[in-house]
């Protein structure tokens, strides 16, 4: 079938590349910062969902500053990846009535973040709200061994990188 004949306006528009210019103008219009919808990460950190589960933290008692962990091992048992190691010891102490008693204390705690699937079972199992999955999501590291967080790291958390242009 023969192509329909164009009128002089269509021919002129084609000759002057008006459609191309119109398309480019639309493209350039959306380059203005107020039209940018892309997240400006890492300069601006995105707000994660309220129920997001990220980096683990071992919480401290705000009054005494001591660990809330009572070394019960429930988090390690609940973990389907078997990545939490709780090392406990039994220590003797004298209670307020002067009686010698024994209690379980935490000696070491490690958490292998490389194998964690952030399911939250450890957090749910903890009777003292000691282990918590925070909203921190920047867990990238340079060395494989650094994936295993020590007790100290779990209490202090990782340092947030500060990005500048
Ligand atoms: S979040 Fe899940 S996989 Fe990660 S340590 Fe806790 S129980 Fe294990
Ligand atoms: S973190 Fe919680 S569940 Fe795990 S050993 Fe400590 S008190 Fe028990």
mmCIF file of N, CA and C in Angstrom, residues 3-143:
data_model
loop_
_atom_site.group_PDB
_atom_site.id
_atom_site.type_symbol
_atom_site.label_atom_id
_atom_site.label_comp_id
_atom_site.label_asym_id
_atom_site.label_seq_id
_atom_site.Cartn_x
_atom_site.Cartn_y
_atom_site.Cartn_z
ATOM 1 N N UNK A 3 2.335 4.899 0.774
ATOM 2 C CA UNK A 3 2.358 5.752 1.969
ATOM 3 C C UNK A 3 1.535 7.015 1.727
ATOM 4 N N UNK A 4 0.667 7.443 2.670
ATOM 5 C CA UNK A 4 -0.113 8.662 2.426
ATOM 6 C C UNK A 4 0.787 9.890 2.268
ATOM 7 N N UNK A 5 0.352 10.776 1.430
ATOM 8 C CA UNK A 5 1.168 11.983 1.168
ATOM 9 C C UNK A 5 1.163 12.889 2.395
ATOM 10 N N UNK A 6 2.296 13.491 2.740
ATOM 11 C CA UNK A 6 2.382 14.413 3.880
ATOM 12 C C UNK A 6 2.115 15.811 3.387
ATOM 13 N N UNK A 7 1.500 16.622 4.310
ATOM 14 C CA UNK A 7 1.338 18.031 3.935
ATOM 15 C C UNK A 7 2.622 18.782 4.252
ATOM 16 N N UNK A 8 2.682 20.042 3.882
ATOM 17 C CA UNK A 8 3.946 20.805 4.010
ATOM 18 C C UNK A 8 4.361 20.981 5.475
ATOM 19 N N UNK A 9 3.364 21.015 6.395
ATOM 20 C CA UNK A 9 3.708 21.176 7.832
ATOM 21 C C UNK A 9 4.443 19.951 8.343
ATOM 22 N N UNK A 10 3.955 18.798 7.940
ATOM 23 C CA UNK A 10 4.591 17.537 8.392
ATOM 24 C C UNK A 10 6.000 17.418 7.808
ATOM 25 N N UNK A 11 6.124 17.834 6.569
ATOM 26 C CA UNK A 11 7.453 17.754 5.917
ATOM 27 C C UNK A 11 8.431 18.691 6.622
ATOM 28 N N UNK A 12 7.959 19.919 6.926
ATOM 29 C CA UNK A 12 8.830 20.906 7.586
ATOM 30 C C UNK A 12 9.230 20.412 8.982
ATOM 31 N N UNK A 13 8.227 19.854 9.703
ATOM 32 C CA UNK A 13 8.496 19.360 11.042
ATOM 33 C C UNK A 13 9.549 18.250 11.007
ATOM 34 N N UNK A 14 9.436 17.398 10.011
ATOM 35 C CA UNK A 14 10.403 16.306 9.889
ATOM 36 C C UNK A 14 11.784 16.850 9.542
ATOM 37 N N UNK A 15 11.799 17.828 8.666
ATOM 38 C CA UNK A 15 13.060 18.412 8.214
ATOM 39 C C UNK A 15 13.790 19.108 9.370
ATOM 40 N N UNK A 16 13.014 19.789 10.211
ATOM 41 C CA UNK A 16 13.630 20.537 11.327
ATOM 42 C C UNK A 16 13.805 19.670 12.590
ATOM 43 N N UNK A 17 13.490 18.410 12.507
ATOM 44 C CA UNK A 17 13.623 17.446 13.630
ATOM 45 C C UNK A 17 12.828 17.906 14.852
ATOM 46 N N UNK A 18 11.645 18.447 14.602
ATOM 47 C CA UNK A 18 10.865 19.003 15.716
ATOM 48 C C UNK A 18 10.472 17.929 16.750
ATOM 49 N N UNK A 19 10.137 16.734 16.288
ATOM 50 C CA UNK A 19 9.755 15.660 17.234
ATOM 51 C C UNK A 19 10.917 15.297 18.154
ATOM 52 N N UNK A 20 12.115 15.251 17.554
ATOM 53 C CA UNK A 20 13.310 14.924 18.353
ATOM 54 C C UNK A 20 13.560 15.999 19.401
ATOM 55 N N UNK A 21 13.438 17.267 18.972
ATOM 56 C CA UNK A 21 13.672 18.381 19.905
ATOM 57 C C UNK A 21 12.637 18.360 21.032
ATOM 58 N N UNK A 22 11.385 18.058 20.663
ATOM 59 C CA UNK A 22 10.327 17.992 21.676
ATOM 60 C C UNK A 22 10.650 16.899 22.720
ATOM 61 N N UNK A 23 11.099 15.745 22.236
ATOM 62 C CA UNK A 23 11.450 14.629 23.138
ATOM 63 C C UNK A 23 12.598 15.006 24.055
ATOM 64 N N UNK A 24 13.609 15.669 23.467
ATOM 65 C CA UNK A 24 14.772 16.067 24.284
ATOM 66 C C UNK A 24 14.373 17.087 25.343
ATOM 67 N N UNK A 25 13.463 17.989 24.986
ATOM 68 C CA UNK A 25 13.025 18.998 25.964
ATOM 69 C C UNK A 25 12.356 18.331 27.167
ATOM 70 N N UNK A 26 11.551 17.303 26.875
ATOM 71 C CA UNK A 26 10.892 16.580 27.983
ATOM 72 C C UNK A 26 11.959 15.893 28.845
ATOM 73 N N UNK A 27 12.939 15.276 28.176
ATOM 74 C CA UNK A 27 14.012 14.604 28.926
ATOM 75 C C UNK A 27 14.744 15.593 29.834
ATOM 76 N N UNK A 28 15.130 16.746 29.262
ATOM 77 C CA UNK A 28 15.891 17.722 30.050
ATOM 78 C C UNK A 28 15.056 18.317 31.182
ATOM 79 N N UNK A 29 13.747 18.431 30.944
ATOM 80 C CA UNK A 29 12.868 18.970 31.990
ATOM 81 C C UNK A 29 12.943 18.087 33.244
ATOM 82 N N UNK A 30 13.024 16.766 33.032
ATOM 83 C CA UNK A 30 13.042 15.850 34.172
ATOM 84 C C UNK A 30 14.436 15.674 34.782
ATOM 85 N N UNK A 31 15.416 16.414 34.255
ATOM 86 C CA UNK A 31 16.747 16.404 34.881
ATOM 87 C C UNK A 31 16.804 17.370 36.054
ATOM 88 N N UNK A 32 15.834 18.264 36.146
ATOM 89 C CA UNK A 32 15.827 19.244 37.240
ATOM 90 C C UNK A 32 15.714 18.505 38.575
ATOM 91 N N UNK A 33 16.484 18.923 39.596
ATOM 92 C CA UNK A 33 16.494 18.186 40.872
ATOM 93 C C UNK A 33 15.111 17.964 41.477
ATOM 94 N N UNK A 34 14.187 18.898 41.270
ATOM 95 C CA UNK A 34 12.865 18.708 41.901
ATOM 96 C C UNK A 34 12.090 17.562 41.256
ATOM 97 N N UNK A 35 12.532 17.110 40.095
ATOM 98 C CA UNK A 35 11.862 15.990 39.444
ATOM 99 C C UNK A 35 12.615 14.673 39.637
ATOM 100 N N UNK A 36 13.697 14.687 40.413
ATOM 101 C CA UNK A 36 14.495 13.463 40.593
ATOM 102 C C UNK A 36 13.815 12.556 41.616
ATOM 103 N N UNK A 37 13.542 11.336 41.231
ATOM 104 C CA UNK A 37 12.899 10.403 42.139
ATOM 105 C C UNK A 37 13.871 9.333 42.629
ATOM 106 N N UNK A 38 15.077 9.335 42.060
ATOM 107 C CA UNK A 38 16.061 8.339 42.453
ATOM 108 C C UNK A 38 16.564 8.650 43.855
ATOM 109 N N UNK A 39 16.703 7.614 44.706
ATOM 110 C CA UNK A 39 17.233 7.851 46.053
ATOM 111 C C UNK A 39 18.687 8.290 45.952
ATOM 112 N N UNK A 40 19.024 9.314 46.708
ATOM 113 C CA UNK A 40 20.370 9.859 46.644
ATOM 114 C C UNK A 40 21.303 9.147 47.616
ATOM 115 N N UNK A 41 21.143 7.825 47.744
ATOM 116 C CA UNK A 41 21.999 7.037 48.610
ATOM 117 C C UNK A 41 23.389 6.945 47.990
ATOM 118 N N UNK A 42 24.499 7.022 48.711
ATOM 119 C CA UNK A 42 24.581 7.014 50.169
ATOM 120 C C UNK A 42 24.561 8.390 50.824
ATOM 121 N N UNK A 43 24.441 9.471 50.015
ATOM 122 C CA UNK A 43 24.435 10.797 50.645
ATOM 123 C C UNK A 43 23.213 10.969 51.537
ATOM 124 N N UNK A 44 22.099 10.421 51.097
ATOM 125 C CA UNK A 44 20.879 10.471 51.915
ATOM 126 C C UNK A 44 20.460 9.039 52.189
ATOM 127 N N UNK A 45 20.407 8.675 53.468
ATOM 128 C CA UNK A 45 20.033 7.290 53.811
ATOM 129 C C UNK A 45 18.530 7.104 53.692
ATOM 130 N N UNK A 46 18.105 6.057 53.045
ATOM 131 C CA UNK A 46 16.656 5.840 52.958
ATOM 132 C C UNK A 46 16.081 5.442 54.306
ATOM 133 N N UNK A 47 14.815 5.776 54.498
ATOM 134 C CA UNK A 47 14.134 5.389 55.732
ATOM 135 C C UNK A 47 13.590 3.987 55.505
ATOM 136 N N UNK A 48 14.011 3.061 56.318
ATOM 137 C CA UNK A 48 13.556 1.682 56.105
ATOM 138 C C UNK A 48 12.206 1.468 56.799
ATOM 139 N N UNK A 49 11.541 0.385 56.405
ATOM 140 C CA UNK A 49 10.230 0.083 56.975
ATOM 141 C C UNK A 49 10.338 -0.158 58.475
ATOM 142 N N UNK A 50 9.257 0.137 59.176
ATOM 143 C CA UNK A 50 9.249 0.025 60.639
ATOM 144 C C UNK A 50 9.644 -1.370 61.120
ATOM 145 N N UNK A 51 9.195 -2.393 60.388
ATOM 146 C CA UNK A 51 9.447 -3.766 60.830
ATOM 147 C C UNK A 51 10.686 -4.384 60.181
ATOM 148 N N UNK A 52 11.507 -3.542 59.558
ATOM 149 C CA UNK A 52 12.737 -4.034 58.929
ATOM 150 C C UNK A 52 13.655 -4.642 59.995
ATOM 151 N N UNK A 53 14.277 -5.769 59.651
ATOM 152 C CA UNK A 53 15.221 -6.402 60.595
ATOM 153 C C UNK A 53 16.610 -6.369 59.983
ATOM 154 N N UNK A 54 17.511 -5.660 60.657
ATOM 155 C CA UNK A 54 18.860 -5.518 60.127
ATOM 156 C C UNK A 54 19.901 -5.960 61.137
ATOM 157 N N UNK A 55 20.944 -5.160 61.254
ATOM 158 C CA UNK A 55 22.098 -5.517 62.086
ATOM 159 C C UNK A 55 21.690 -5.881 63.519
ATOM 160 N N UNK A 56 22.309 -6.922 64.065
ATOM 161 C CA UNK A 56 21.976 -7.313 65.439
ATOM 162 C C UNK A 56 22.611 -6.378 66.471
ATOM 163 N N UNK A 57 22.003 -6.338 67.641
ATOM 164 C CA UNK A 57 22.560 -5.550 68.754
ATOM 165 C C UNK A 57 22.258 -6.292 70.040
ATOM 166 N N UNK A 58 23.222 -6.293 70.938
ATOM 167 C CA UNK A 58 22.987 -6.842 72.278
ATOM 168 C C UNK A 58 22.737 -5.661 73.199
ATOM 169 N N UNK A 59 21.551 -5.593 73.716
ATOM 170 C CA UNK A 59 21.165 -4.419 74.509
ATOM 171 C C UNK A 59 21.710 -4.463 75.935
ATOM 172 N N UNK A 60 21.915 -3.261 76.445
ATOM 173 C CA UNK A 60 22.379 -3.110 77.830
ATOM 174 C C UNK A 60 21.226 -2.623 78.693
ATOM 175 N N UNK A 61 21.330 -2.924 79.966
ATOM 176 C CA UNK A 61 20.348 -2.396 80.921
ATOM 177 C C UNK A 61 20.617 -0.889 81.060
ATOM 178 N N UNK A 62 19.648 -0.034 80.725
ATOM 179 C CA UNK A 62 19.909 1.414 80.771
ATOM 180 C C UNK A 62 20.248 1.919 82.174
ATOM 181 N N UNK A 63 19.821 1.199 83.221
ATOM 182 C CA UNK A 63 20.091 1.667 84.591
ATOM 183 C C UNK A 63 21.472 1.247 85.068
ATOM 184 N N UNK A 64 21.846 0.007 84.812
ATOM 185 C CA UNK A 64 23.127 -0.479 85.329
ATOM 186 C C UNK A 64 24.234 -0.458 84.276
ATOM 187 N N UNK A 65 23.849 -0.380 83.016
ATOM 188 C CA UNK A 65 24.861 -0.405 81.950
ATOM 189 C C UNK A 65 25.392 -1.806 81.694
ATOM 190 N N UNK A 66 24.803 -2.791 82.359
ATOM 191 C CA UNK A 66 25.266 -4.171 82.164
ATOM 192 C C UNK A 66 24.431 -4.855 81.085
ATOM 193 N N UNK A 67 25.003 -5.917 80.530
ATOM 194 C CA UNK A 67 24.299 -6.618 79.461
ATOM 195 C C UNK A 67 22.990 -7.216 79.963
ATOM 196 N N UNK A 68 21.986 -7.132 79.114
ATOM 197 C CA UNK A 68 20.699 -7.744 79.463
ATOM 198 C C UNK A 68 20.723 -9.252 79.232
ATOM 199 N N UNK A 69 21.781 -9.720 78.592
ATOM 200 C CA UNK A 69 21.868 -11.144 78.276
ATOM 201 C C UNK A 69 22.142 -11.961 79.540
ATOM 202 N N UNK A 70 21.330 -12.978 79.731
ATOM 203 C CA UNK A 70 21.499 -13.835 80.911
ATOM 204 C C UNK A 70 22.099 -15.193 80.518
ATOM 205 N N UNK A 71 22.633 -15.248 79.304
ATOM 206 C CA UNK A 71 23.338 -16.453 78.821
ATOM 207 C C UNK A 71 22.471 -17.708 78.862
ATOM 208 N N UNK A 72 21.205 -17.542 78.544
ATOM 209 C CA UNK A 72 20.306 -18.700 78.600
ATOM 210 C C UNK A 72 20.435 -19.595 77.368
ATOM 211 N N UNK A 73 21.039 -19.061 76.310
ATOM 212 C CA UNK A 73 21.292 -19.828 75.087
ATOM 213 C C UNK A 73 20.046 -20.032 74.203
ATOM 214 N N UNK A 74 18.932 -19.445 74.588
ATOM 215 C CA UNK A 74 17.708 -19.670 73.808
ATOM 216 C C UNK A 74 17.822 -19.130 72.379
ATOM 217 N N UNK A 75 18.506 -18.005 72.222
ATOM 218 C CA UNK A 75 18.652 -17.440 70.873
ATOM 219 C C UNK A 75 19.427 -18.396 69.975
ATOM 220 N N UNK A 76 20.485 -18.973 70.516
ATOM 221 C CA UNK A 76 21.311 -19.907 69.735
ATOM 222 C C UNK A 76 20.507 -21.149 69.352
ATOM 223 N N UNK A 77 19.686 -21.607 70.266
ATOM 224 C CA UNK A 77 18.869 -22.798 69.989
ATOM 225 C C UNK A 77 17.801 -22.477 68.934
ATOM 226 N N UNK A 78 17.257 -21.262 69.008
ATOM 227 C CA UNK A 78 16.186 -20.882 68.078
ATOM 228 C C UNK A 78 16.706 -20.607 66.670
ATOM 229 N N UNK A 79 17.969 -20.333 66.540
ATOM 230 C CA UNK A 79 18.519 -19.922 65.236
ATOM 231 C C UNK A 79 18.586 -21.098 64.266
ATOM 232 N N UNK A 80 17.872 -21.017 63.155
ATOM 233 C CA UNK A 80 17.919 -22.122 62.191
ATOM 234 C C UNK A 80 19.258 -22.237 61.483
ATOM 235 N N UNK A 81 20.052 -21.185 61.516
ATOM 236 C CA UNK A 81 21.360 -21.207 60.855
ATOM 237 C C UNK A 81 22.491 -21.577 61.810
ATOM 238 N N UNK A 82 22.169 -21.712 63.071
ATOM 239 C CA UNK A 82 23.158 -22.104 64.073
ATOM 240 C C UNK A 82 24.389 -21.186 64.043
ATOM 241 N N UNK A 83 24.146 -19.904 63.976
ATOM 242 C CA UNK A 83 25.264 -18.976 63.826
ATOM 243 C C UNK A 83 25.593 -18.183 65.083
ATOM 244 N N UNK A 84 24.792 -18.369 66.126
ATOM 245 C CA UNK A 84 25.055 -17.653 67.383
ATOM 246 C C UNK A 84 25.785 -18.587 68.328
ATOM 247 N N UNK A 85 26.833 -18.082 68.926
ATOM 248 C CA UNK A 85 27.548 -18.864 69.941
ATOM 249 C C UNK A 85 27.492 -18.121 71.264
ATOM 250 N N UNK A 86 26.933 -18.775 72.248
ATOM 251 C CA UNK A 86 26.858 -18.178 73.588
ATOM 252 C C UNK A 86 27.765 -19.008 74.496
ATOM 253 N N UNK A 87 28.712 -18.353 75.114
ATOM 254 C CA UNK A 87 29.585 -19.047 76.065
ATOM 255 C C UNK A 87 29.231 -18.545 77.456
ATOM 256 N N UNK A 88 28.857 -19.459 78.304
ATOM 257 C CA UNK A 88 28.460 -19.039 79.643
ATOM 258 C C UNK A 88 29.322 -19.719 80.698
ATOM 259 N N UNK A 89 29.263 -19.165 81.897
ATOM 260 C CA UNK A 89 29.966 -19.767 83.042
ATOM 261 C C UNK A 89 29.043 -19.638 84.253
ATOM 262 N N UNK A 90 29.299 -20.469 85.238
ATOM 263 C CA UNK A 90 28.500 -20.387 86.463
ATOM 264 C C UNK A 90 29.372 -19.721 87.536
ATOM 265 N N UNK A 91 28.859 -18.639 88.065
ATOM 266 C CA UNK A 91 29.618 -17.898 89.088
ATOM 267 C C UNK A 91 28.850 -17.920 90.400
ATOM 268 N N UNK A 92 29.630 -17.920 91.483
ATOM 269 C CA UNK A 92 29.006 -17.844 92.811
ATOM 270 C C UNK A 92 28.888 -16.388 93.222
ATOM 271 N N UNK A 93 27.826 -16.076 93.946
ATOM 272 C CA UNK A 93 27.682 -14.725 94.477
ATOM 273 C C UNK A 93 26.947 -14.809 95.814
ATOM 274 N N UNK A 94 27.070 -13.754 96.577
ATOM 275 C CA UNK A 94 26.407 -13.720 97.883
ATOM 276 C C UNK A 94 25.198 -12.800 97.762
ATOM 277 N N UNK A 95 24.024 -13.329 98.081
ATOM 278 C CA UNK A 95 22.813 -12.505 97.940
ATOM 279 C C UNK A 95 22.649 -11.566 99.146
ATOM 280 N N UNK A 96 21.573 -10.789 99.140
ATOM 281 C CA UNK A 96 21.403 -9.769 100.188
ATOM 282 C C UNK A 96 21.179 -10.373 101.571
ATOM 283 N N UNK A 97 20.861 -11.677 101.619
ATOM 284 C CA UNK A 97 20.710 -12.343 102.932
ATOM 285 C C UNK A 97 22.008 -13.021 103.377
ATOM 286 N N UNK A 98 23.037 -12.831 102.587
ATOM 287 C CA UNK A 98 24.330 -13.406 102.950
ATOM 288 C C UNK A 98 24.501 -14.856 102.501
ATOM 289 N N UNK A 99 23.565 -15.361 101.713
ATOM 290 C CA UNK A 99 23.663 -16.739 101.249
ATOM 291 C C UNK A 99 24.466 -16.804 99.955
ATOM 292 N N UNK A 100 25.282 -17.839 99.857
ATOM 293 C CA UNK A 100 26.057 -18.034 98.626
ATOM 294 C C UNK A 100 25.178 -18.745 97.584
ATOM 295 N N UNK A 101 25.097 -18.126 96.449
ATOM 296 C CA UNK A 101 24.274 -18.702 95.388
ATOM 297 C C UNK A 101 25.086 -18.765 94.099
ATOM 298 N N UNK A 102 24.529 -19.467 93.136
ATOM 299 C CA UNK A 102 25.209 -19.575 91.846
ATOM 300 C C UNK A 102 24.339 -18.946 90.770
ATOM 301 N N UNK A 103 25.001 -18.335 89.811
ATOM 302 C CA UNK A 103 24.229 -17.821 88.669
ATOM 303 C C UNK A 103 25.042 -17.970 87.387
ATOM 304 N N UNK A 104 24.293 -18.089 86.312
ATOM 305 C CA UNK A 104 24.910 -18.239 85.002
ATOM 306 C C UNK A 104 25.261 -16.845 84.473
ATOM 307 N N UNK A 105 26.483 -16.668 84.002
ATOM 308 C CA UNK A 105 26.869 -15.361 83.449
ATOM 309 C C UNK A 105 27.426 -15.539 82.038
ATOM 310 N N UNK A 106 27.315 -14.485 81.285
ATOM 311 C CA UNK A 106 27.798 -14.501 79.905
ATOM 312 C C UNK A 106 29.308 -14.295 79.880
ATOM 313 N N UNK A 107 29.987 -15.151 79.148
ATOM 314 C CA UNK A 107 31.448 -15.029 79.031
ATOM 315 C C UNK A 107 31.815 -14.564 77.624
ATOM 316 N N UNK A 108 31.084 -15.042 76.652
ATOM 317 C CA UNK A 108 31.357 -14.608 75.279
ATOM 318 C C UNK A 108 30.106 -14.811 74.426
ATOM 319 N N UNK A 109 30.034 -14.012 73.385
ATOM 320 C CA UNK A 109 28.859 -14.097 72.496
ATOM 321 C C UNK A 109 29.337 -13.716 71.098
ATOM 322 N N UNK A 110 29.116 -14.565 70.130
ATOM 323 C CA UNK A 110 29.463 -14.197 68.746
ATOM 324 C C UNK A 110 28.274 -14.447 67.835
ATOM 325 N N UNK A 111 28.256 -13.707 66.756
ATOM 326 C CA UNK A 111 27.113 -13.714 65.832
ATOM 327 C C UNK A 111 27.684 -13.588 64.419
ATOM 328 N N UNK A 112 27.481 -14.595 63.599
ATOM 329 C CA UNK A 112 28.024 -14.591 62.238
ATOM 330 C C UNK A 112 27.002 -13.949 61.285
ATOM 331 N N UNK A 113 27.201 -12.673 60.995
ATOM 332 C CA UNK A 113 26.221 -11.954 60.165
ATOM 333 C C UNK A 113 26.213 -12.450 58.711
ATOM 334 N N UNK A 114 27.274 -13.143 58.289
ATOM 335 C CA UNK A 114 27.315 -13.606 56.895
ATOM 336 C C UNK A 114 26.283 -14.694 56.631
ATOM 337 N N UNK A 115 25.879 -15.401 57.675
ATOM 338 C CA UNK A 115 24.920 -16.493 57.471
ATOM 339 C C UNK A 115 23.521 -16.141 57.955
ATOM 340 N N UNK A 116 23.367 -14.960 58.495
ATOM 341 C CA UNK A 116 22.074 -14.581 59.065
ATOM 342 C C UNK A 116 21.060 -14.284 57.964
ATOM 343 N N UNK A 117 19.846 -14.782 58.126
ATOM 344 C CA UNK A 117 18.787 -14.470 57.154
ATOM 345 C C UNK A 117 17.763 -13.505 57.762
ATOM 346 N N UNK A 118 18.104 -12.954 58.915
ATOM 347 C CA UNK A 118 17.304 -11.898 59.552
ATOM 348 C C UNK A 118 15.834 -12.308 59.741
ATOM 349 N N UNK A 119 15.678 -13.555 60.117
ATOM 350 C CA UNK A 119 14.322 -14.069 60.331
ATOM 351 C C UNK A 119 13.737 -13.568 61.653
ATOM 352 N N UNK A 120 14.586 -13.220 62.598
ATOM 353 C CA UNK A 120 14.117 -12.683 63.869
ATOM 354 C C UNK A 120 13.783 -13.731 64.922
ATOM 355 N N UNK A 121 14.031 -15.013 64.650
ATOM 356 C CA UNK A 121 13.710 -16.053 65.638
ATOM 357 C C UNK A 121 14.508 -15.871 66.934
ATOM 358 N N UNK A 122 15.753 -15.425 66.794
ATOM 359 C CA UNK A 122 16.597 -15.238 67.990
ATOM 360 C C UNK A 122 15.987 -14.149 68.878
ATOM 361 N N UNK A 123 15.582 -13.072 68.231
ATOM 362 C CA UNK A 123 14.976 -11.937 68.955
ATOM 363 C C UNK A 123 13.681 -12.371 69.651
ATOM 364 N N UNK A 124 12.885 -13.154 68.954
ATOM 365 C CA UNK A 124 11.617 -13.606 69.534
ATOM 366 C C UNK A 124 11.842 -14.551 70.713
ATOM 367 N N UNK A 125 12.922 -15.329 70.647
ATOM 368 C CA UNK A 125 13.172 -16.314 71.704
ATOM 369 C C UNK A 125 13.767 -15.695 72.957
ATOM 370 N N UNK A 126 14.354 -14.513 72.820
ATOM 371 C CA UNK A 126 15.088 -13.927 73.951
ATOM 372 C C UNK A 126 14.130 -13.448 75.058
ATOM 373 N N UNK A 127 14.280 -13.964 76.268
ATOM 374 C CA UNK A 127 13.353 -13.583 77.340
ATOM 375 C C UNK A 127 13.629 -12.205 77.946
ATOM 376 N N UNK A 128 14.799 -11.637 77.652
ATOM 377 C CA UNK A 128 15.150 -10.364 78.297
ATOM 378 C C UNK A 128 15.279 -9.199 77.299
ATOM 379 N N UNK A 129 14.900 -9.429 76.069
ATOM 380 C CA UNK A 129 15.035 -8.423 75.003
ATOM 381 C C UNK A 129 16.492 -7.982 74.835
ATOM 382 N N UNK A 130 17.400 -8.915 75.068
ATOM 383 C CA UNK A 130 18.821 -8.576 74.941
ATOM 384 C C UNK A 130 19.232 -8.515 73.473
ATOM 385 N N UNK A 131 18.899 -9.546 72.740
ATOM 386 C CA UNK A 131 19.299 -9.532 71.317
ATOM 387 C C UNK A 131 18.171 -8.889 70.517
ATOM 388 N N UNK A 132 18.576 -7.952 69.671
ATOM 389 C CA UNK A 132 17.579 -7.207 68.898
ATOM 390 C C UNK A 132 18.117 -6.986 67.489
ATOM 391 N N UNK A 133 17.252 -7.096 66.514
ATOM 392 C CA UNK A 133 17.655 -6.792 65.137
ATOM 393 C C UNK A 133 17.247 -5.350 64.860
ATOM 394 N N UNK A 134 18.232 -4.519 64.612
ATOM 395 C CA UNK A 134 17.989 -3.081 64.480
ATOM 396 C C UNK A 134 17.640 -2.719 63.032
ATOM 397 N N UNK A 135 17.470 -1.439 62.789
ATOM 398 C CA UNK A 135 17.139 -0.990 61.437
ATOM 399 C C UNK A 135 18.385 -0.650 60.621
ATOM 400 N N UNK A 136 19.544 -0.965 61.172
ATOM 401 C CA UNK A 136 20.798 -0.685 60.466
ATOM 402 C C UNK A 136 20.988 -1.697 59.334
ATOM 403 N N UNK A 137 21.216 -1.218 58.123
ATOM 404 C CA UNK A 137 21.303 -2.137 56.986
ATOM 405 C C UNK A 137 22.662 -2.135 56.294
ATOM 406 N N UNK A 138 23.562 -1.267 56.713
ATOM 407 C CA UNK A 138 24.860 -1.213 56.032
ATOM 408 C C UNK A 138 25.812 -2.202 56.685
ATOM 409 N N UNK A 139 25.842 -3.405 56.163
ATOM 410 C CA UNK A 139 26.629 -4.474 56.781
ATOM 411 C C UNK A 139 27.808 -4.903 55.916
ATOM 412 N N UNK A 140 28.054 -4.187 54.829
ATOM 413 C CA UNK A 140 29.149 -4.586 53.939
ATOM 414 C C UNK A 140 30.492 -4.399 54.631
ATOM 415 N N UNK A 141 31.366 -5.351 54.438
ATOM 416 C CA UNK A 141 32.722 -5.252 55.008
ATOM 417 C C UNK A 141 33.732 -5.727 53.951
ATOM 418 N N UNK A 142 35.004 -5.500 54.232
ATOM 419 C CA UNK A 142 36.027 -5.857 53.255
ATOM 420 C C UNK A 142 36.611 -7.243 53.486
ATOM 421 N N UNK A 143 36.616 -7.684 54.746
ATOM 422 C CA UNK A 143 37.248 -8.979 55.042
ATOM 423 C C UNK A 143 36.205 -9.969 55.536
#
